[in-house]
Short mmCIF file of C-alpha atoms in Angstrom, two decimals:
data_model
loop_
_atom_site.label_atom_id
_atom_site.label_comp_id
_atom_site.label_asym_id
_atom_site.label_seq_id
_atom_site.Cartn_x
_atom_site.Cartn_y
_atom_site.Cartn_z
CA MET A 1 78.40 143.19 116.08
CA THR A 2 76.88 140.37 114.04
CA THR A 3 77.29 136.88 115.48
CA ARG A 4 77.51 134.09 112.91
CA ILE A 5 76.13 130.81 114.20
CA LEU A 6 76.43 127.37 112.61
CA PRO A 7 74.10 124.70 114.06
CA ALA A 8 75.08 121.03 113.74
CA VAL A 9 71.83 119.17 114.33
CA GLY A 10 70.89 115.82 112.82
CA ASP A 11 67.32 115.70 114.16
CA LEU A 12 64.97 117.58 111.81
CA ASP A 13 62.51 118.70 114.48
CA ALA A 14 65.26 119.96 116.75
CA ALA A 15 66.94 121.72 113.83
CA ARG A 16 63.71 123.48 112.94
CA SER A 17 63.06 124.74 116.48
CA ILE A 18 66.67 125.82 117.04
CA THR A 19 66.79 127.68 113.73
CA THR A 20 63.59 129.51 114.62
CA LEU A 21 64.97 130.64 117.97
CA LEU A 22 68.32 131.66 116.46
CA SER A 23 66.56 133.88 113.92
CA GLN A 24 65.00 135.79 116.83
CA LEU A 25 68.32 136.58 118.54
CA PRO A 26 69.50 140.18 118.13
CA ASP A 27 72.44 140.66 115.73
CA ALA A 28 72.49 136.93 114.98
CA GLU A 29 73.26 135.52 111.55
CA PRO A 30 72.39 131.79 111.68
CA ALA A 31 73.55 129.55 108.85
CA ALA A 32 71.61 126.59 107.51
CA PRO A 33 72.06 123.59 109.86
CA VAL A 34 74.51 120.85 108.91
CA ALA A 35 73.23 117.32 109.42
CA ASP A 36 76.31 115.37 110.52
CA SER A 37 79.83 115.66 111.89
CA THR A 38 81.52 115.18 108.52
CA GLN A 39 79.59 118.04 106.96
CA LEU A 40 80.41 120.28 109.93
CA ILE A 41 84.17 119.66 109.75
CA ASP A 42 84.19 120.04 105.95
CA THR A 43 82.29 123.34 106.19
CA LEU A 44 84.60 124.76 108.84
CA ALA A 45 87.71 123.63 106.95
CA ARG A 46 86.47 125.28 103.77
CA LEU A 47 85.75 128.54 105.57
CA ALA A 48 89.07 128.49 107.41
CA GLY A 49 90.86 127.88 104.12
CA GLU A 50 89.40 131.12 102.80
CA ALA A 51 90.22 133.25 105.86
CA LEU A 52 90.07 133.09 109.64
CA ASP A 53 87.43 135.80 109.66
CA GLU A 54 85.12 133.61 107.56
CA LEU A 55 84.63 131.13 110.40
CA PRO A 56 81.43 131.43 112.46
CA GLU A 57 81.85 132.77 115.98
CA VAL A 58 79.62 130.05 117.44
CA VAL A 59 78.94 126.41 116.57
CA LEU A 60 76.01 124.60 118.19
CA VAL A 61 76.47 120.83 118.49
CA HIS A 62 73.43 118.66 119.21
CA GLU A 63 74.02 115.65 121.46
CA ARG A 64 72.63 113.25 118.83
CA ILE A 65 74.91 114.38 116.02
CA GLY A 66 76.67 111.56 114.18
CA PRO A 67 78.52 109.57 113.08
CA VAL A 68 81.18 111.07 115.39
CA PRO A 69 79.87 111.34 118.99
CA ALA A 70 79.14 114.87 120.16
CA LEU A 71 81.92 115.15 122.75
CA GLU A 72 84.55 113.84 120.35
CA LEU A 73 83.30 116.21 117.67
CA ILE A 74 83.54 119.15 120.09
CA ARG A 75 87.11 118.17 120.92
CA GLU A 76 88.06 117.98 117.24
CA VAL A 77 86.47 121.36 116.45
CA SER A 78 88.22 122.96 119.43
CA LEU A 79 91.60 121.58 118.38
CA ARG A 80 91.34 122.36 114.68
CA PHE A 81 89.48 125.67 114.93
CA PRO A 82 90.53 127.20 118.25
CA SER A 83 88.84 130.55 117.58
CA VAL A 84 85.33 129.02 117.32
CA GLY A 85 83.15 128.92 120.43
CA VAL A 86 81.31 125.59 120.71
CA VAL A 87 78.05 125.20 122.63
CA MET A 88 76.53 121.76 123.24
CA ILE A 89 72.77 121.16 123.14
CA THR A 90 71.67 118.30 125.40
CA THR A 91 68.76 116.89 127.37
CA ASP A 92 71.03 116.14 130.34
CA ALA A 93 73.01 119.07 131.72
CA GLY A 94 74.17 117.21 134.83
CA PRO A 95 77.55 117.89 136.47
CA HIS A 96 79.28 114.88 134.88
CA LEU A 97 78.30 115.82 131.33
CA PHE A 98 79.09 119.47 132.03
CA ALA A 99 82.61 118.50 133.16
CA ASP A 100 83.12 116.23 130.13
CA ALA A 101 81.91 118.95 127.77
CA MET A 102 84.25 121.54 129.31
CA ASP A 103 87.16 119.11 129.10
CA SER A 104 86.37 118.60 125.41
CA GLY A 105 86.51 122.35 124.75
CA ALA A 106 82.85 123.44 124.88
CA ARG A 107 82.10 126.99 126.02
CA GLY A 108 78.69 126.13 127.45
CA LEU A 109 75.64 123.85 127.51
CA VAL A 110 72.05 124.49 126.48
CA THR A 111 69.34 122.14 127.74
CA LEU A 112 66.47 120.75 125.70
CA PRO A 113 63.82 121.91 125.15
CA VAL A 114 65.71 125.04 124.22
CA GLY A 115 64.61 128.28 125.86
CA TYR A 116 65.17 131.70 124.34
CA GLU A 117 66.91 133.30 127.34
CA GLU A 118 69.28 130.40 127.95
CA LEU A 119 70.19 130.12 124.27
CA ALA A 120 70.79 133.87 123.98
CA ASN A 121 73.04 133.92 127.04
CA ARG A 122 75.14 130.94 125.95
CA VAL A 123 75.52 132.18 122.39
CA GLN A 124 76.48 135.67 123.55
CA ALA A 125 79.10 134.33 125.98
CA ALA A 126 80.62 132.01 123.34
CA ALA A 127 80.65 134.82 120.76
CA GLN A 128 82.45 137.19 123.13
CA TRP A 129 85.03 134.54 123.91
CA SER A 130 85.54 133.85 120.18
CA THR A 131 85.99 137.56 119.43
CA GLY A 132 88.62 137.87 122.16
CA VAL A 133 90.55 134.86 120.88
CA ARG A 134 90.55 136.20 117.32
CA ARG A 135 91.75 139.58 118.49
CA HIS A 136 94.61 137.88 120.28
CA LEU A 137 95.47 135.68 117.30
CA SER A 138 95.41 138.60 114.87
CA SER A 139 98.02 140.38 116.99
CA ALA A 140 100.33 137.35 117.04
CA GLY A 141 101.61 136.78 113.55
CA ASP A 142 103.46 133.60 114.43
CA VAL A 143 100.40 131.81 115.82
CA PHE A 144 98.96 129.13 113.53
CA THR A 145 95.30 129.87 112.86
CA GLY A 146 94.47 127.65 109.88
CA PRO A 147 92.43 124.46 109.74
CA GLY A 148 95.48 122.34 110.55
CA GLY A 149 97.86 120.20 108.53
CA THR A 150 96.94 117.81 105.74
CA VAL A 151 96.26 114.20 106.74
CA VAL A 152 96.81 111.40 104.21
CA THR A 153 95.93 107.80 105.08
CA VAL A 154 97.36 104.85 103.16
CA THR A 155 95.41 101.57 103.29
CA GLY A 156 96.17 98.27 101.61
CA ALA A 157 93.46 96.37 99.75
CA LYS A 158 94.98 93.34 101.49
CA GLY A 159 98.28 92.50 103.14
CA GLY A 160 101.45 92.75 101.05
CA VAL A 161 100.26 95.17 98.33
CA GLY A 162 102.79 97.88 99.25
CA ALA A 163 100.94 100.24 101.59
CA THR A 164 103.90 100.73 103.96
CA VAL A 165 106.42 101.43 101.19
CA THR A 166 103.94 103.90 99.70
CA ALA A 167 103.37 105.70 103.01
CA ILE A 168 107.10 106.02 103.69
CA GLN A 169 107.92 107.40 100.26
CA LEU A 170 105.02 109.87 100.36
CA ALA A 171 106.27 111.15 103.70
CA LEU A 172 109.85 111.43 102.43
CA ALA A 173 108.70 113.33 99.34
CA ALA A 174 106.72 115.81 101.43
CA GLN A 175 109.62 116.29 103.85
CA ALA A 176 112.12 116.77 101.02
CA SER A 177 109.99 119.60 99.62
CA GLY A 178 110.25 121.55 102.89
CA HIS A 179 107.16 120.47 104.84
CA THR A 180 107.19 119.38 108.45
CA VAL A 181 106.00 115.76 108.28
CA ALA A 182 104.79 113.14 110.73
CA LEU A 183 104.68 109.49 109.64
CA VAL A 184 102.32 107.36 111.74
CA ASP A 185 102.17 103.56 111.84
CA MET A 186 98.55 102.73 112.62
CA ASP A 187 98.88 99.14 111.48
CA LEU A 188 98.68 98.40 115.19
CA GLN A 189 99.40 94.65 115.25
CA THR A 190 101.78 94.16 112.33
CA GLY A 191 103.25 97.61 111.67
CA ASP A 192 106.65 97.54 109.97
CA ILE A 193 107.67 101.18 109.51
CA ALA A 194 110.31 100.81 112.24
CA SER A 195 111.83 97.83 110.37
CA PHE A 196 111.80 99.58 107.00
CA LEU A 197 113.65 102.58 108.49
CA ASP A 198 115.90 100.61 110.91
CA VAL A 199 114.54 102.30 114.03
CA GLN A 200 114.87 101.16 117.64
CA PHE A 201 112.17 102.83 119.71
CA ARG A 202 110.68 102.85 123.20
CA ARG A 203 107.55 104.95 122.83
CA SER A 204 104.58 104.25 120.56
CA LEU A 205 100.97 105.14 119.86
CA VAL A 206 99.94 103.22 122.96
CA ASP A 207 101.68 105.77 125.19
CA LEU A 208 99.32 108.46 123.91
CA ALA A 209 96.17 106.34 124.02
CA VAL A 210 95.55 106.87 127.74
CA ILE A 211 96.17 110.64 127.70
CA THR A 212 93.04 112.79 127.49
CA ASP A 213 94.82 116.07 126.72
CA ILE A 214 97.79 115.64 124.36
CA SER A 215 99.96 118.73 124.76
CA PRO A 216 102.80 119.55 122.33
CA ARG A 217 105.33 118.45 124.95
CA VAL A 218 103.59 115.09 125.51
CA LEU A 219 103.41 114.54 121.75
CA ALA A 220 107.09 115.40 121.31
CA ASP A 221 108.03 112.83 123.96
CA ALA A 222 106.21 110.05 122.07
CA VAL A 223 107.57 110.94 118.61
CA PHE A 224 110.84 109.50 117.27
CA SER A 225 112.95 112.00 115.31
CA HIS A 226 114.41 110.18 112.32
CA SER A 227 117.65 111.19 110.58
CA THR A 228 115.65 112.14 107.48
CA GLY A 229 113.76 114.78 109.43
CA LEU A 230 110.57 112.72 109.64
CA ALA A 231 108.73 112.57 112.95
CA LEU A 232 107.76 108.93 113.51
CA LEU A 233 104.89 107.77 115.70
CA LEU A 234 105.15 104.00 115.63
CA ALA A 235 102.96 100.98 116.29
CA PRO A 236 103.61 99.12 119.57
CA GLY A 237 106.26 96.43 119.55
CA GLU A 238 103.79 94.07 121.25
CA GLY A 239 100.94 93.64 118.78
CA GLU A 240 98.37 92.73 121.41
CA ARG A 241 98.70 96.23 122.90
CA GLY A 242 97.24 97.69 119.73
CA GLU A 243 93.78 97.13 121.23
CA GLU A 244 94.55 99.91 123.72
CA VAL A 245 94.33 102.47 120.90
CA THR A 246 90.59 103.16 120.56
CA ASP A 247 88.79 105.22 117.95
CA ARG A 248 88.48 108.06 120.45
CA SER A 249 92.19 108.09 121.28
CA ALA A 250 93.02 107.85 117.56
CA ARG A 251 90.98 111.00 116.91
CA GLN A 252 92.83 112.85 119.65
CA ILE A 253 96.20 111.69 118.35
CA VAL A 254 95.44 112.66 114.74
CA SER A 255 94.09 116.05 115.83
CA ALA A 256 97.21 116.70 117.92
CA LEU A 257 99.50 115.74 115.02
CA ARG A 258 97.51 117.84 112.60
CA SER A 259 97.92 120.91 114.79
CA ARG A 260 101.72 120.49 114.91
CA TYR A 261 102.76 119.18 111.47
CA GLU A 262 101.99 120.41 107.98
CA ILE A 263 101.67 116.89 106.56
CA VAL A 264 100.59 113.76 108.47
CA VAL A 265 100.92 110.44 106.59
CA ILE A 266 99.26 107.46 108.30
CA ASP A 267 99.92 103.83 107.34
CA CYS A 268 96.65 102.00 108.14
CA GLY A 269 97.81 98.58 106.94
CA GLY A 270 95.46 96.05 105.39
CA GLN A 271 93.16 95.34 108.35
CA MET A 272 90.43 97.65 109.66
CA ASN A 273 89.85 98.50 113.30
CA GLY A 274 88.26 101.38 115.18
CA ALA A 275 91.48 103.40 115.37
CA ASN A 276 92.43 103.45 111.71
CA ALA A 277 88.77 103.79 110.68
CA ALA A 278 88.66 107.03 112.70
CA ALA A 279 91.87 108.20 111.01
CA ILE A 280 90.48 107.48 107.54
CA GLU A 281 87.30 109.37 108.37
CA MET A 282 89.32 112.41 109.49
CA ALA A 283 91.75 112.31 106.56
CA ASP A 284 91.88 114.94 103.85
CA THR A 285 92.98 112.23 101.40
CA ALA A 286 92.34 108.50 101.75
CA LEU A 287 94.65 106.47 99.52
CA LEU A 288 93.84 102.81 98.81
CA VAL A 289 96.69 100.69 97.45
CA THR A 290 95.99 97.66 95.28
CA THR A 291 97.78 95.47 92.80
CA PRO A 292 96.27 94.64 89.37
CA ASP A 293 95.14 91.12 90.24
CA VAL A 294 91.69 89.68 90.95
CA ILE A 295 92.21 89.01 94.68
CA ALA A 296 93.55 92.46 95.48
CA VAL A 297 90.95 94.29 93.40
CA ARG A 298 88.17 92.33 95.09
CA GLY A 299 89.71 93.30 98.42
CA ALA A 300 89.77 96.96 97.36
CA LYS A 301 86.10 96.81 96.39
CA ARG A 302 85.23 95.13 99.68
CA ILE A 303 87.00 97.85 101.69
CA VAL A 304 85.37 100.68 99.76
CA ARG A 305 81.91 99.20 100.26
CA MET A 306 82.60 98.71 103.98
CA TRP A 307 83.70 102.34 104.32
CA GLU A 308 80.47 103.44 102.69
CA ARG A 309 78.28 101.23 104.90
CA LEU A 310 79.99 102.55 108.05
CA GLN A 311 79.88 106.15 106.74
CA ILE A 312 83.65 106.40 106.98
CA ARG A 313 84.43 107.48 103.43
CA LYS A 314 82.53 107.63 100.14
CA ALA A 315 83.96 105.77 97.14
CA GLU A 316 84.29 108.92 95.06
CA GLU A 317 86.30 110.53 97.89
CA THR A 318 88.89 107.72 97.79
CA VAL A 319 92.01 107.64 95.59
CA THR A 320 93.26 104.24 94.44
CA LEU A 321 96.93 103.62 93.64
CA VAL A 322 97.81 100.73 91.33
CA ASN A 323 101.05 99.08 92.46
CA ARG A 324 103.14 96.56 90.49
CA PHE A 325 101.70 97.87 87.24
CA THR A 326 102.68 96.33 83.90
CA ARG A 327 101.32 97.12 80.48
CA ASN A 328 100.46 93.51 79.69
CA THR A 329 98.35 92.79 82.78
CA GLU A 330 94.72 91.89 82.08
CA ILE A 331 93.38 94.21 84.79
CA GLN A 332 94.17 97.79 83.82
CA PRO A 333 93.60 100.95 85.93
CA PRO A 334 90.38 102.03 84.11
CA LEU A 335 88.81 98.68 84.98
CA ILE A 336 89.89 99.03 88.63
CA GLN A 337 88.31 102.48 88.71
CA LYS A 338 85.06 101.07 87.31
CA ILE A 339 84.98 98.15 89.75
CA THR A 340 85.75 100.14 92.91
CA GLY A 341 84.00 103.39 92.02
CA THR A 342 87.05 105.32 93.22
CA ARG A 343 89.37 107.72 91.41
CA VAL A 344 92.52 105.96 90.25
CA ALA A 345 95.71 107.99 90.55
CA SER A 346 97.31 108.87 87.23
CA ALA A 347 100.69 107.74 88.57
CA ALA A 348 101.05 103.95 88.76
CA VAL A 349 103.95 102.18 90.45
CA PRO A 350 105.93 99.92 88.11
CA ALA A 351 106.57 96.28 88.94
CA ASN A 352 110.24 96.42 89.83
CA PHE A 353 110.96 94.96 93.25
CA LYS A 354 114.65 94.44 92.44
CA GLU A 355 115.15 98.20 92.86
CA LEU A 356 113.80 97.97 96.41
CA GLN A 357 115.18 94.69 97.68
CA ALA A 358 118.58 95.89 98.92
CA SER A 359 117.09 98.91 100.71
CA ILE A 360 114.33 96.87 102.32
CA ASP A 361 116.61 94.03 103.44
CA SER A 362 118.98 96.52 105.08
CA GLY A 363 116.17 98.57 106.65
CA ARG A 364 117.27 101.68 104.72
CA LEU A 365 114.28 102.39 102.52
CA HIS A 366 114.92 106.12 102.99
CA GLU A 367 118.18 105.69 101.07
CA LEU A 368 116.51 104.29 97.96
CA ASP A 369 118.29 105.47 94.80
CA ALA A 370 116.75 108.56 93.23
CA LYS A 371 116.93 106.82 89.83
CA SER A 372 114.54 104.11 91.02
CA THR A 373 111.40 104.10 88.87
CA VAL A 374 109.41 102.97 91.91
CA LYS A 375 110.59 105.99 93.91
CA GLN A 376 109.94 108.33 90.99
CA ALA A 377 106.39 107.05 90.65
CA LEU A 378 105.65 107.39 94.38
CA TRP A 379 107.16 110.86 94.62
CA GLY A 380 105.16 111.79 91.53
CA LEU A 381 102.06 110.55 93.38
CA ALA A 382 102.96 112.90 96.26
CA GLY A 383 102.83 115.78 93.83
CA GLU A 384 99.51 114.56 92.45
CA LEU A 385 98.07 114.46 95.98
CA GLY A 386 99.29 118.01 96.64
CA ILE A 387 101.54 117.25 99.61
CA VAL A 388 104.75 118.69 98.15
CA LYS A 389 105.60 122.35 97.81
CA ALA A 390 105.70 123.72 94.28
CA SER A 391 108.94 125.58 95.05
CA ALA A 392 110.70 122.50 96.36
CA THR A 393 114.48 122.49 95.96
CA PRO A 394 116.03 119.20 94.87
CA ARG A 395 117.86 117.52 97.72
CA LYS A 396 120.37 114.73 98.06
CA GLY A 397 118.72 111.34 97.84
CA GLY A 398 115.85 112.40 95.58
CA ALA A 399 114.28 115.34 93.79
CA LEU A 400 110.95 116.46 92.48
CA ALA A 401 111.51 116.46 88.75
CA ARG A 402 108.16 118.03 88.02
CA ARG A 403 107.05 120.16 90.89
CA ASN A 404 103.50 120.95 89.93
CA SER A 405 102.35 118.19 87.63
CA GLY A 406 102.48 115.33 90.14
CA THR A 407 104.50 113.17 87.71
CA PHE A 408 108.17 112.87 86.86
CA LYS A 409 109.91 113.55 83.65
CA ASN A 410 110.74 110.28 81.90
CA ASP A 411 108.70 108.47 84.55
CA ARG A 412 108.48 104.91 83.35
CA GLY A 413 105.91 104.19 86.04
CA SER A 414 103.21 106.34 84.48
CA ILE A 415 100.17 104.64 83.00
CA GLY A 416 100.42 103.97 79.32
CA ARG A 417 104.16 104.68 79.02
CA PRO A 418 106.42 101.91 77.59
CA ARG A 419 108.60 100.37 80.25
CA ARG A 420 110.45 97.66 78.33
CA ARG A 421 114.21 97.62 78.46
CA ARG A 422 116.63 96.57 75.82
CA GLY A 423 117.14 92.89 75.91
CA GLY A 424 113.88 91.89 77.56
CA PRO A 425 110.71 92.90 79.37
CA ALA A 426 110.64 94.73 82.67
CA ASP A 427 110.81 92.66 85.84
CA ALA A 428 107.35 91.44 86.76
CA GLU A 429 107.83 91.69 90.51
CA GLY A 430 106.57 94.62 92.57
CA THR A 431 106.78 96.37 95.87
CA ARG A 432 105.86 94.58 99.03
#
């Protein structure tokens, strides 16, 4: 049996020597090394999207891989791709590291400098384990074997541009189309999802931050089941406790949610910290919300450049949503796209806060009228992002008017479409 091996090694010399040894293993089919954690996860997700059998049996993770630390990367691979055997390559194979690696999901350790016999034994053991797991999964039709659910992060260019309203409506649109959806408030100090949805809660993200192995039962205990069907994981009521959620715990939480829900929407607020930076890095889609004014657009550019410097997200991999859009504003979406270097969503949210005010003041944003142009635009955006099912059935409280196009019929929030009413111009206010 051929064993497919994918090395994840950032160091060129180590990659060269490991590739040479792998090519000498019997029945081994080594792939070209990937240089960082992002490339590894993207490669595995692409292969898993094609078929489970396309995944390599063994992944080798070098201790100096980046930007995600090796142990955290091993944990993420083990959670998202449970049929892949992971072997860690390290200079220190002491008992403490061995225990940490096993806890993270590794199937073995190989010490540097790499020896042929040790490498062959570890690869063979991991490959046999992987084959057994796949045989078991193939015989259980109800076991989820894909790369996990879709994660969408929503970040504000600054405070008050409408990131929370956007995140809530995206989650509602996905849930209305038949997906299982988790809505996460990772604006850890000033999160307002609970207020927008009139929720009284006891558990929050902080309760999961200290848990090293988040089981489905532990996750279910921390999640609030909303009347809409959304699963809410909320920011702590005491803002100072947000510091307890580290980047490592955020990765574990997002991975656990991804393995349980088809769609995970995360409100990252307008301030960056280690936790929401980790979520943005892991996301399938990173949405950046801005308004068409100089201050907000400068803020959007500043965030995009920071993401690039920290290797969190490239500008071209970011989608920008223009909120409070009017036809007569001086800053139009094409200019925002040019300034930020991101892709601007074709759906823009019209400036019409009056439609939202009653729902927001009463904490019933989930009951927003289906005729609202703001809701139509945001639900159209959900279709554009691919987080609604094409066969969605219209439900009470809102419907997908165009299921595949990502926009709504007669959507007055679309770019370039007249939005003036009889008797005067459209209201120039927008979503909060």
